[in-house]
Short mmCIF file of C-alpha atoms in Angstrom, two decimals:
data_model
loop_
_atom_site.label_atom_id
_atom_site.label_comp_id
_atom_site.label_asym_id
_atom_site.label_seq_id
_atom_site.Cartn_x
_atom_site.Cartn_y
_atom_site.Cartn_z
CA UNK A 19 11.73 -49.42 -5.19
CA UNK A 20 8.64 -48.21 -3.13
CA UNK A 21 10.21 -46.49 -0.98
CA UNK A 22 12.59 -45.06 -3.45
CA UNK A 23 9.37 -43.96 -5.23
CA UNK A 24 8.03 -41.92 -2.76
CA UNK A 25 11.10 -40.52 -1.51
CA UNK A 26 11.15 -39.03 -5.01
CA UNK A 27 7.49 -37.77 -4.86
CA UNK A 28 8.75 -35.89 -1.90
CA UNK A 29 11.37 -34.78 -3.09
CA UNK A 30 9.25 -33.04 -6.09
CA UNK A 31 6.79 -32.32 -4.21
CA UNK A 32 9.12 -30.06 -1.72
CA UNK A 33 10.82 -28.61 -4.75
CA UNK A 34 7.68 -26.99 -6.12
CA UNK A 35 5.92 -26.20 -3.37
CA UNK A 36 4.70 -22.34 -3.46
CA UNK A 37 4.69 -21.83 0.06
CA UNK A 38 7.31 -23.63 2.39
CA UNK A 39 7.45 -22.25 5.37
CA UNK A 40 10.93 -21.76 5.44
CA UNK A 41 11.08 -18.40 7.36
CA UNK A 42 7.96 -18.36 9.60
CA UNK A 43 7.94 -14.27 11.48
CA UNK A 44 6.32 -15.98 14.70
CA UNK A 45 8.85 -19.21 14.89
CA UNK A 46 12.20 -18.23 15.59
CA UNK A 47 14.49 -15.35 16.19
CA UNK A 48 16.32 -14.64 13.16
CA UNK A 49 13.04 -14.44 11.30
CA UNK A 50 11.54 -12.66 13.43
CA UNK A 51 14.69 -9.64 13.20
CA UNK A 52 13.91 -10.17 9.16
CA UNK A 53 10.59 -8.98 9.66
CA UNK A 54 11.15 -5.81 11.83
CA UNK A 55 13.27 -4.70 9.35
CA UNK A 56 11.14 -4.90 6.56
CA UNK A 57 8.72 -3.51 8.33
CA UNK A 58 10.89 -0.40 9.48
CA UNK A 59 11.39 0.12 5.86
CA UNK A 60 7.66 0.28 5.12
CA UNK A 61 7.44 2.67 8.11
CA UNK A 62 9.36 5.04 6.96
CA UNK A 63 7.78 4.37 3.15
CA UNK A 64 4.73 5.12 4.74
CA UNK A 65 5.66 8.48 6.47
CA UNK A 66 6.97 9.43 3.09
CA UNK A 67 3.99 9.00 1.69
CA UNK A 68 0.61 10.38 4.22
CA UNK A 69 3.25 12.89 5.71
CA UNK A 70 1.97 15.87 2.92
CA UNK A 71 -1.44 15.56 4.65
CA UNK A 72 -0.13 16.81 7.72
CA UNK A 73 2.18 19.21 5.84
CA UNK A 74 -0.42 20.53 3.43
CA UNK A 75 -0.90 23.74 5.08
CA UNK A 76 3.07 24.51 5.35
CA UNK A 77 3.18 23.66 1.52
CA UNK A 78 0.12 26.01 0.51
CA UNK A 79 1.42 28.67 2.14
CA UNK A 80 4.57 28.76 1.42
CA UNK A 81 4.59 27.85 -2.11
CA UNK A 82 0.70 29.32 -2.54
CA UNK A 83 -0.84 25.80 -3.80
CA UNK A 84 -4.26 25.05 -4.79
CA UNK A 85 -5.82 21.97 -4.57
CA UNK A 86 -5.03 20.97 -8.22
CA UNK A 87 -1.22 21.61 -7.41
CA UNK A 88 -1.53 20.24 -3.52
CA UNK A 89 -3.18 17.26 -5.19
CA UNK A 90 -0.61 16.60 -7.85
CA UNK A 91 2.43 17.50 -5.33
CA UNK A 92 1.33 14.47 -3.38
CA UNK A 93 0.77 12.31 -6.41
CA UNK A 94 4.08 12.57 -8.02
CA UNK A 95 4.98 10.00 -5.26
CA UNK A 96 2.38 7.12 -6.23
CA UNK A 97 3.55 8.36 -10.03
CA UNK A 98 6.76 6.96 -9.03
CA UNK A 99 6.02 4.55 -7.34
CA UNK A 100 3.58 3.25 -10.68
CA UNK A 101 6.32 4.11 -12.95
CA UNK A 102 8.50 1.20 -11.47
CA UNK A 103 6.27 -1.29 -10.66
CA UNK A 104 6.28 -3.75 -13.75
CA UNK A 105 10.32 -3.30 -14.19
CA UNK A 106 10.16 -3.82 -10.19
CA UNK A 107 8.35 -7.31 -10.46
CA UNK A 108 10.43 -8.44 -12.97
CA UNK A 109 13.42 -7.55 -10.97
CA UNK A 110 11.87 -8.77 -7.50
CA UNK A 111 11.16 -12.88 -9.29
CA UNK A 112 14.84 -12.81 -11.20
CA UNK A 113 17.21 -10.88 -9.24
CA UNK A 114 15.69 -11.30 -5.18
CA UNK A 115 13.95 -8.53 -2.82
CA UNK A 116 17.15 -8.22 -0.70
CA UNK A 117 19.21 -7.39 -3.59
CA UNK A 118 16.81 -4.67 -5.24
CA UNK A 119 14.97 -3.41 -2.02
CA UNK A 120 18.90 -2.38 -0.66
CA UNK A 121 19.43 -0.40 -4.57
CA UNK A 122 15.99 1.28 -4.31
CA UNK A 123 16.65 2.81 -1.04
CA UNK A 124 19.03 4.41 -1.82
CA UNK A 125 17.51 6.47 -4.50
CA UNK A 126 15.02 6.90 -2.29
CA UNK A 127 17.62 8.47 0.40
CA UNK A 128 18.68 10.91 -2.63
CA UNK A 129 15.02 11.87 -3.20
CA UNK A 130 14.53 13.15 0.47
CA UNK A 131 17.80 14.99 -0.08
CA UNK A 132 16.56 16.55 -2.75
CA UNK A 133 13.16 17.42 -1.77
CA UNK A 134 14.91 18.92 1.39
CA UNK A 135 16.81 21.62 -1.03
CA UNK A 136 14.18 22.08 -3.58
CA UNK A 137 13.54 25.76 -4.50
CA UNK A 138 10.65 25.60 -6.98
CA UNK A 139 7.32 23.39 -7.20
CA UNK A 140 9.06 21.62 -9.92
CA UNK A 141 11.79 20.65 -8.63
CA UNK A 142 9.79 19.42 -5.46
CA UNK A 143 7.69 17.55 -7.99
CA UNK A 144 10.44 15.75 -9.54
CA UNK A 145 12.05 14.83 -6.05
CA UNK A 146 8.80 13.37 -4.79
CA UNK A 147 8.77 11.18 -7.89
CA UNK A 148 12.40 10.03 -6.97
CA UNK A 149 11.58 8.97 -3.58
CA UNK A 150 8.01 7.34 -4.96
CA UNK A 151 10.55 5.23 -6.82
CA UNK A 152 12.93 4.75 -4.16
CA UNK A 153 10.61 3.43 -1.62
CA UNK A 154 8.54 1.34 -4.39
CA UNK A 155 10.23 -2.48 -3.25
CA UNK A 156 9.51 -1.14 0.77
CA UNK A 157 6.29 -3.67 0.30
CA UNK A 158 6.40 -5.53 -2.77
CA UNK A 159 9.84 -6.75 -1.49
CA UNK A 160 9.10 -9.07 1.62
CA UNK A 161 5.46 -9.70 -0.03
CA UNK A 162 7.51 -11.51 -2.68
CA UNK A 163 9.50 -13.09 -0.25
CA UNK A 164 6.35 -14.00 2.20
CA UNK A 165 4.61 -15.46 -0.94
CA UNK A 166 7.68 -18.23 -1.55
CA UNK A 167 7.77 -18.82 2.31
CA UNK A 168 4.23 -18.76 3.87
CA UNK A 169 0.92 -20.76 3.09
CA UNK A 170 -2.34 -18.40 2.45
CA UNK A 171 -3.48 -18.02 5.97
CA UNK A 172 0.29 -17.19 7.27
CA UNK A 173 1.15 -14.71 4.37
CA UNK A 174 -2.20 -13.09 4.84
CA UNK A 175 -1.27 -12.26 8.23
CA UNK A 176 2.10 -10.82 7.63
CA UNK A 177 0.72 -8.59 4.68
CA UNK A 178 -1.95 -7.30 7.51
CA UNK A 179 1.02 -6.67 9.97
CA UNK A 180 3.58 -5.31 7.30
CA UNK A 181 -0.04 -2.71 6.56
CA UNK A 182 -0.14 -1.92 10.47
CA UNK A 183 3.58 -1.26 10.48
CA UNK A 184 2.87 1.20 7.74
CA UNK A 185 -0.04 2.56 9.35
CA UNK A 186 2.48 3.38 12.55
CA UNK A 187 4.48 5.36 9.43
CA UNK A 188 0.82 7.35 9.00
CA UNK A 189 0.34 7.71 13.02
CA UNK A 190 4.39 9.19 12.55
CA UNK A 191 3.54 11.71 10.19
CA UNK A 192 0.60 13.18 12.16
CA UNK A 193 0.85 14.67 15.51
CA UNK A 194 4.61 13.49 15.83
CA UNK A 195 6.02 15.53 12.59
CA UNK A 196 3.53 18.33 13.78
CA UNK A 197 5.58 18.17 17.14
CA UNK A 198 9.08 18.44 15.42
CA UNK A 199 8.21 21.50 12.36
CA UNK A 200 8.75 24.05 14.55
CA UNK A 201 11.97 22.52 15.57
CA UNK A 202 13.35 21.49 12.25
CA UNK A 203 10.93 22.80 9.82
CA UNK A 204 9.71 20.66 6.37
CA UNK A 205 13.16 20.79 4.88
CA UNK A 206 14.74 19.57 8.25
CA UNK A 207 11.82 16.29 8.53
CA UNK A 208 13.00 15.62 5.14
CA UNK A 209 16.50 14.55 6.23
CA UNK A 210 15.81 13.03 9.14
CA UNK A 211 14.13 10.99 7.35
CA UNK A 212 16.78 10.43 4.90
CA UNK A 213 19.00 9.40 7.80
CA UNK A 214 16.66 6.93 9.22
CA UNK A 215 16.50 5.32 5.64
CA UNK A 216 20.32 5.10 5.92
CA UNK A 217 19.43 3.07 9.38
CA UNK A 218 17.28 1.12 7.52
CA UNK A 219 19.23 -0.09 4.79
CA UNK A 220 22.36 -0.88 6.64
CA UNK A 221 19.60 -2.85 8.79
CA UNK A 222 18.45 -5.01 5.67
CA UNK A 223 22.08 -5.40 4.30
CA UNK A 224 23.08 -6.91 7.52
CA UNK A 225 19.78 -9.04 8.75
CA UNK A 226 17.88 -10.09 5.80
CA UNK A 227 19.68 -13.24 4.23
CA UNK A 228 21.12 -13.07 0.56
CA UNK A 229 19.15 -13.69 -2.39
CA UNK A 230 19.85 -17.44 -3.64
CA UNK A 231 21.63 -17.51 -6.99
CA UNK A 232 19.67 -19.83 -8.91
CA UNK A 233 15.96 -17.29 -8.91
CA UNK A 234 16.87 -15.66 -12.22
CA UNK A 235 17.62 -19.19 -13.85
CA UNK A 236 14.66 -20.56 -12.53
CA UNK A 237 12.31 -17.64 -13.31
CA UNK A 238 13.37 -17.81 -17.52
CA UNK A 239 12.79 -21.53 -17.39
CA UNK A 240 8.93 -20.74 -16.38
CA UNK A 241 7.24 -21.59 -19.54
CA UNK A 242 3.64 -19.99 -18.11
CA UNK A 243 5.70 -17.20 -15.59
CA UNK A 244 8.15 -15.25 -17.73
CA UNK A 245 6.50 -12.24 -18.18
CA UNK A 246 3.47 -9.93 -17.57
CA UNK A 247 0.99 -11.19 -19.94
CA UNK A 248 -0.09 -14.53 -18.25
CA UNK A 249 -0.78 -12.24 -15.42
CA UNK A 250 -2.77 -9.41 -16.91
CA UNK A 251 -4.58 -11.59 -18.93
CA UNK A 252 -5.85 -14.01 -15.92
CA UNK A 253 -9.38 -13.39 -15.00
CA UNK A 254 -8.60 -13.81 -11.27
CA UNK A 255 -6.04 -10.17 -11.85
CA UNK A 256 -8.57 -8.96 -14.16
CA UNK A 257 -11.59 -8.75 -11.87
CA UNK A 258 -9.73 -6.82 -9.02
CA UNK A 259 -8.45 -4.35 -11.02
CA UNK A 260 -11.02 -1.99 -10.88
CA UNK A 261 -11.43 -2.25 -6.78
CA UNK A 262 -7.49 -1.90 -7.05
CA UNK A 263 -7.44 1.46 -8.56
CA UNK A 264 -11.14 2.59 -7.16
CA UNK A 265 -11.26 1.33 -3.63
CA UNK A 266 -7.98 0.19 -2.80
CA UNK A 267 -5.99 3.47 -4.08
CA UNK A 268 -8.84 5.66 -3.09
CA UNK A 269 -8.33 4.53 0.15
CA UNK A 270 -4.82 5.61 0.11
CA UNK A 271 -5.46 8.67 -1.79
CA UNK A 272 -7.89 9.38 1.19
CA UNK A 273 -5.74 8.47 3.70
CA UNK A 274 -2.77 10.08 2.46
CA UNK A 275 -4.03 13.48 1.74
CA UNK A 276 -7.52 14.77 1.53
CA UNK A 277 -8.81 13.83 4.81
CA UNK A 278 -6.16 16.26 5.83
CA UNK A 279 -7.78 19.34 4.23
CA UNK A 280 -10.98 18.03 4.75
CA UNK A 281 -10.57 18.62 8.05
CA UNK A 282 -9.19 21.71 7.84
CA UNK A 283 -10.79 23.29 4.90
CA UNK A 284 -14.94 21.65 5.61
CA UNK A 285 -14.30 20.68 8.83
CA UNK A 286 -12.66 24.01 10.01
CA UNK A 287 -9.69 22.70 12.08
CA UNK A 288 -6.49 24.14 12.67
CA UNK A 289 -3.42 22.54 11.13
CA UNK A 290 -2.58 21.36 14.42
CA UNK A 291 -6.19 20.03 15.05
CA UNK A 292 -6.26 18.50 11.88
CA UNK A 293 -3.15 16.64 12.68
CA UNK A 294 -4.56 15.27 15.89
CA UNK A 295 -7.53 13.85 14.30
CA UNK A 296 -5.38 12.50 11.29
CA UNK A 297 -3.35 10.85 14.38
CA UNK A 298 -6.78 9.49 15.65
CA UNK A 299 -7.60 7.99 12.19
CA UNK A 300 -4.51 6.45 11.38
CA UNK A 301 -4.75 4.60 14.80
CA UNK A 302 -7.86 3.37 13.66
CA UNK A 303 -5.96 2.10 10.46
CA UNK A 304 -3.20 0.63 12.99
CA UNK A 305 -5.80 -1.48 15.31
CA UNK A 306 -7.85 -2.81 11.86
CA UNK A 307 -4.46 -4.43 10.77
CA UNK A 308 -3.36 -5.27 13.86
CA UNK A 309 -7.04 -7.40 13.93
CA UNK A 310 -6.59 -8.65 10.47
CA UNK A 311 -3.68 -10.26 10.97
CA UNK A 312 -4.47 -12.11 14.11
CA UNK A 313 -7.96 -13.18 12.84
CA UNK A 314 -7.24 -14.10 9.10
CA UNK A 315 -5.55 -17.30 9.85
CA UNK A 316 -8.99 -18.52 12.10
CA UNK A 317 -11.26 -16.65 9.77
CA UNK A 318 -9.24 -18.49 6.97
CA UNK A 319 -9.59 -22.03 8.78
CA UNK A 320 -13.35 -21.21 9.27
CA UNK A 321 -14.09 -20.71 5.37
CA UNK A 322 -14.19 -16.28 5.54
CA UNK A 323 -11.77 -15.84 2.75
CA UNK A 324 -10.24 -12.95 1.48
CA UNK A 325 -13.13 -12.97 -1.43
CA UNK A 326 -15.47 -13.75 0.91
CA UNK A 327 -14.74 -10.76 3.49
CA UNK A 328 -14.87 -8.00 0.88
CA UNK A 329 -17.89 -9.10 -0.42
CA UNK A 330 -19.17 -8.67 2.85
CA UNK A 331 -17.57 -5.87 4.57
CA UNK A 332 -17.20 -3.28 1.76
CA UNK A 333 -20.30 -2.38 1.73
CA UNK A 334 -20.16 -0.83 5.28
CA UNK A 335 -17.53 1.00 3.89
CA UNK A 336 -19.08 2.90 1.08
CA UNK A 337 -22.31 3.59 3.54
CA UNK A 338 -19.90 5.54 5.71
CA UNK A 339 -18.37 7.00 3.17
CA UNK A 340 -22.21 7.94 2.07
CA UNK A 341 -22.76 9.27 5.55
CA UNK A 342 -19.73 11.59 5.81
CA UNK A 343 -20.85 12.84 2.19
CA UNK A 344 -24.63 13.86 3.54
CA UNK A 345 -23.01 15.06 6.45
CA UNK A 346 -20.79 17.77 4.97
CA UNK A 347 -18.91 19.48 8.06
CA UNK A 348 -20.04 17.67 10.75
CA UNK A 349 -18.15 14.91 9.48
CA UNK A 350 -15.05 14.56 12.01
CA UNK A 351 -12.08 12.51 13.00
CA UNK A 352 -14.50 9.87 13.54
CA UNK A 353 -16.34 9.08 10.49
CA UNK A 354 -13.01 9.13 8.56
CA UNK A 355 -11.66 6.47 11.16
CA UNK A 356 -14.49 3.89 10.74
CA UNK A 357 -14.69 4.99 6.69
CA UNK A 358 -10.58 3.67 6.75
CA UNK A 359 -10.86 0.71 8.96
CA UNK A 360 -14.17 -0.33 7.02
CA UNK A 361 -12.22 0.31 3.92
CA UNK A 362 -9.03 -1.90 4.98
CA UNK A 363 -10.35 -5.20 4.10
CA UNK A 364 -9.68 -4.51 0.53
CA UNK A 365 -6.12 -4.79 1.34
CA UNK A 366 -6.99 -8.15 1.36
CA UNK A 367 -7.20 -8.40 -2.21
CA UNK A 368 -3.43 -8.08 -2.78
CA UNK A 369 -1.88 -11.13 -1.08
CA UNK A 370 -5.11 -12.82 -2.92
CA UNK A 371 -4.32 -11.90 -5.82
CA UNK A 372 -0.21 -13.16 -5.28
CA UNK A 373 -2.05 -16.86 -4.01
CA UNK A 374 -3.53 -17.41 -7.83
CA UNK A 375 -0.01 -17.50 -9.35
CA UNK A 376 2.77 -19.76 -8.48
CA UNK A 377 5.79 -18.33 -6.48
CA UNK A 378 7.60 -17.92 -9.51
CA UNK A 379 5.71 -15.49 -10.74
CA UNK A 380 5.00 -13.84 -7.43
CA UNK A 381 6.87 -10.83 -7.29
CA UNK A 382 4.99 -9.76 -10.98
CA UNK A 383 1.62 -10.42 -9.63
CA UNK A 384 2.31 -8.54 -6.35
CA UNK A 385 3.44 -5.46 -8.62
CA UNK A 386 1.83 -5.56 -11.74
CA UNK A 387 -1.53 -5.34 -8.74
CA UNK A 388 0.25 -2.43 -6.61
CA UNK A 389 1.13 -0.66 -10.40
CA UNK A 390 -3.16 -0.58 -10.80
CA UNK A 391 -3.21 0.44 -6.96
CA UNK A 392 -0.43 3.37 -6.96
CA UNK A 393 -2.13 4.52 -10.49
CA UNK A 394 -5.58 5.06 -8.97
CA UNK A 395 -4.11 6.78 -5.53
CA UNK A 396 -2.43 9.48 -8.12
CA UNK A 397 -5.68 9.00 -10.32
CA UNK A 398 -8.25 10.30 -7.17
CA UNK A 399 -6.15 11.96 -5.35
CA UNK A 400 -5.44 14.77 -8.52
CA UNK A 401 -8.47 13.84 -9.85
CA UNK A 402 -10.03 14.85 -6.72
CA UNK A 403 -8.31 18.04 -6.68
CA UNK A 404 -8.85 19.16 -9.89
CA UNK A 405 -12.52 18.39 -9.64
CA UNK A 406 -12.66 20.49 -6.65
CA UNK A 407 -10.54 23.34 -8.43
CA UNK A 408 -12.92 23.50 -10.89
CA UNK A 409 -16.59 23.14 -9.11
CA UNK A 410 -14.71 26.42 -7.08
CA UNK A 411 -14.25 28.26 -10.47
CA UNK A 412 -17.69 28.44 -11.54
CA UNK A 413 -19.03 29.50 -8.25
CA UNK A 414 -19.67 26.51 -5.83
CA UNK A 415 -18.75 26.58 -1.77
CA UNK A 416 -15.60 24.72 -0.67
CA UNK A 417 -18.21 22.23 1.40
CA UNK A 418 -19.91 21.30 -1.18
CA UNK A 419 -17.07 21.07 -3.84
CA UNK A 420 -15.73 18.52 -1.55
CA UNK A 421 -18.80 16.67 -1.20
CA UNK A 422 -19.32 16.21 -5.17
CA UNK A 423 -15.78 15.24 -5.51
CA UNK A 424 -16.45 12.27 -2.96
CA UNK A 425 -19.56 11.60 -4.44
CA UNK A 426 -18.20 10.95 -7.42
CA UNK A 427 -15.86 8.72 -6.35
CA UNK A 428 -18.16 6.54 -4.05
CA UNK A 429 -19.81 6.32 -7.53
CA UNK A 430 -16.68 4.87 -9.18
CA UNK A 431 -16.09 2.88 -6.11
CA UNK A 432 -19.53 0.97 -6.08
CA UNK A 433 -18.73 0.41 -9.94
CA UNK A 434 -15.29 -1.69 -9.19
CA UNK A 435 -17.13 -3.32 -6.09
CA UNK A 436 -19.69 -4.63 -8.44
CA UNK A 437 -17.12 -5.87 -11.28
CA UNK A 438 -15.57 -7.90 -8.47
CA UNK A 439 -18.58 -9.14 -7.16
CA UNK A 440 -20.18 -10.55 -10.65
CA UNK A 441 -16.94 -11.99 -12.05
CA UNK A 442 -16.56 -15.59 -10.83
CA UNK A 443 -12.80 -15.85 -9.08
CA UNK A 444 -10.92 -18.88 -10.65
CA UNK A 445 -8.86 -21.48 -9.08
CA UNK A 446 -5.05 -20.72 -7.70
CA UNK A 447 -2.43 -21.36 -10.48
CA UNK A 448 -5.91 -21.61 -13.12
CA UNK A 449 -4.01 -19.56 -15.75
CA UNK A 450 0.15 -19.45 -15.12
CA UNK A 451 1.19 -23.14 -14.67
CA UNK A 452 3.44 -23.84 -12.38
#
């Protein structure tokens, strides 16, 4: 009977175990094939998303932009992107990442088709929102899956290396998409990327193993993890939100667009300039995940967790970001590189977040945190623009427009630092049972 006991035990305990590592990236080669090809979908998500930095100057003068319009062309992809997120966790914990990553891409394959014919700003608008939803599972999707599969340490590293793979999608849309515009111009770069999405899914459809059955069964018998409010209302999701929309989405909303005119409109760069130094600083962004996810399962081990880090290293961070703000145009490629990789360790927060909530309910914790992410890249990055639109109107330099803008949000940023500082972080699982 003893041993019939504790076989049982086992058995339970294996059955409810959040993070069995059933399909380890670095043990074996199937896995390992999984992986690239989530990551080649984030890569190309990625490119999608930083590539109108690089192609700001194309859109401004052909379509005769300001930075309001720039700013909001560039944010009707994270608009997207927000707009699907809660439907998109929902689907992710009851339905299975394979299944609804291989449906989104597809829309998002239309949306670069459509951007590539657009005629008017609208209609460019509206196709940037389709491909912000089309490419909104390109992360959340293996996250889920990582967070059923991995332990802390392990899924911590692969959400650092799925980041660098999308940081190689930032590196892409720099220098290498400058290369090709005169070959295939905007409209061309738009299919090609539509093609390599085509790659990508048949790549996913024929790699990535099937969703089981059972998830959507298991998911309504949750008491604690069938919907969104256990989440939202948990003090260890509450807490991050503001350095989710602030710090984390500013970060993006940098990244993604205005160190591009930056450059060229403080800075004084050429296009092409500016797209060598944005190559420069998403390099940067490439190497700081490349050295998070190698030293997060040590630093892990050694008692520097994700909580921990921030608390430490954003600060360094926001004093750069200080620095480049004083500095005005002397501010170069530089600053902005050490200001992102400074910045990256609130990427950190994400998979964090995932670890307080049982696997069940991973794939609405993952996106109900990207929804407060996407929602403060479009909130800076228009916000941003408009500020700057308007400090122009009544008379102020384009240096110093910019300058207020970011000073402004450092303010904001400092604000959701401290919220996450002061608020104790619970226990894992202390508000969704398992």
């Amino acid at each position: 009977r003893g041993v019939g006991a504790r076989c049982e035990r086992a058995v339970a305990i294996i059955s409810t175990m959040s993070a069995a590592p059933l399909l380890d990236p670095w043990q074996g080669r199937q896995a390992t094939v999984v992986f690239l090809a989530f990551a080649f979908a984030y890569f190309l998500s990625a490119l999608l998303r930083a590539v109108t930095a690089t192609l700001a100057p194309e859109f401004s003068r052909e379509l005769s932009l300001g930075a309001g319009q720039l700013g909001l062309l560039a944010g009707a992809y994270f608009l997207g992107f927000a707009a699907l997120q809660l439907p998109l966790g929902q689907a992710l914990d009851q339905v299975g990442p394979r299944r609804v990553l291989m449906v989104l891409m597809a829309v998002a394959i239309a949306g670069c088709i459509g951007f590539a014919v657009a005629g008017s700003l609208v209609q460019l608008l509206l196709a940037r929102f389709v491909i912000g939803i089309g490419v909104s599972a390109c992360l959340m999707a293996p996250l889920t899956l990582f967070r059923h599969r991995f332990s802390m340490a392990t899924g911590l590293r692969a959400n650092s290396w799925m980041l660098m793979s999308g940081s190689l999608g930032m590196v892409a849309s720099t220098v290498p998409t400058r290369w090709l515009l005169p070959h295939l111009g905007w409209r061309g770069l738009f299919v090609g990327v539509a093609m390599l999405l085509v790659l990508a899914l048949g790549l996913i459809a024929l790699v990535v193993p099937r969703d089981p059955p059972r998830r959507s069964t298991q998911v309504r018998q949750g008491a604690n993890g069938s919907g969104y409010w256990q989440v939202i209302r948990s003090r260890a999701f509450a807490r991050m939100v503001p350095l989710g929309f602030f710090s984390y989405g500013g970060l993006v909303a940098m990244q993604s667009l205005w160190i591009g005119p930056w450059l060229t409109q403080v800075r004084g760069h050429s296009p092409e300039d500016a797209a060598a130094a944005l190559f420069f600083v998403n390099g940067g962004m490439l190497l700081a995940f490349l050295a998070w996810g190698l030293a997060m399962p040590r630093l892990n081990h050694a008692g520097w967790h994700a909580d921990r880090l921030i608390a430490v290293t954003w600060p360094l961070s926001a004093a750069i970001m200080g620095w480049i703000i004083w500095r005005g145009e002397a501010a170069g490629a530089l600053a902005w590189a050490l200001w992102c990789m400074a910045s990256s360790v609130v990427t950190l927060s994400q998979p964090m977040v995932a670890q307080h909530f049982p696997a069940s309910a991973a794939g609405r914790a993952l996106s109900a945190f990207n929804l407060v992410v996407f929602l403060g890249v479009f909130g800076v990055q228009w916000g941003v623009g408009l500020l700057i639109d308007g400090l122009r109107a009544t008379g102020w330099g384009q240096t110093a427009a910019f300058r207020a803008a970011l000073l402004l949000y450092l303010v904001a940023s400092a604000a959701s630092y401290g919220v996450a500082l002061i608020v104790r972080s619970p226990s894992r699982f202390g508000t969704v049972a398992q």
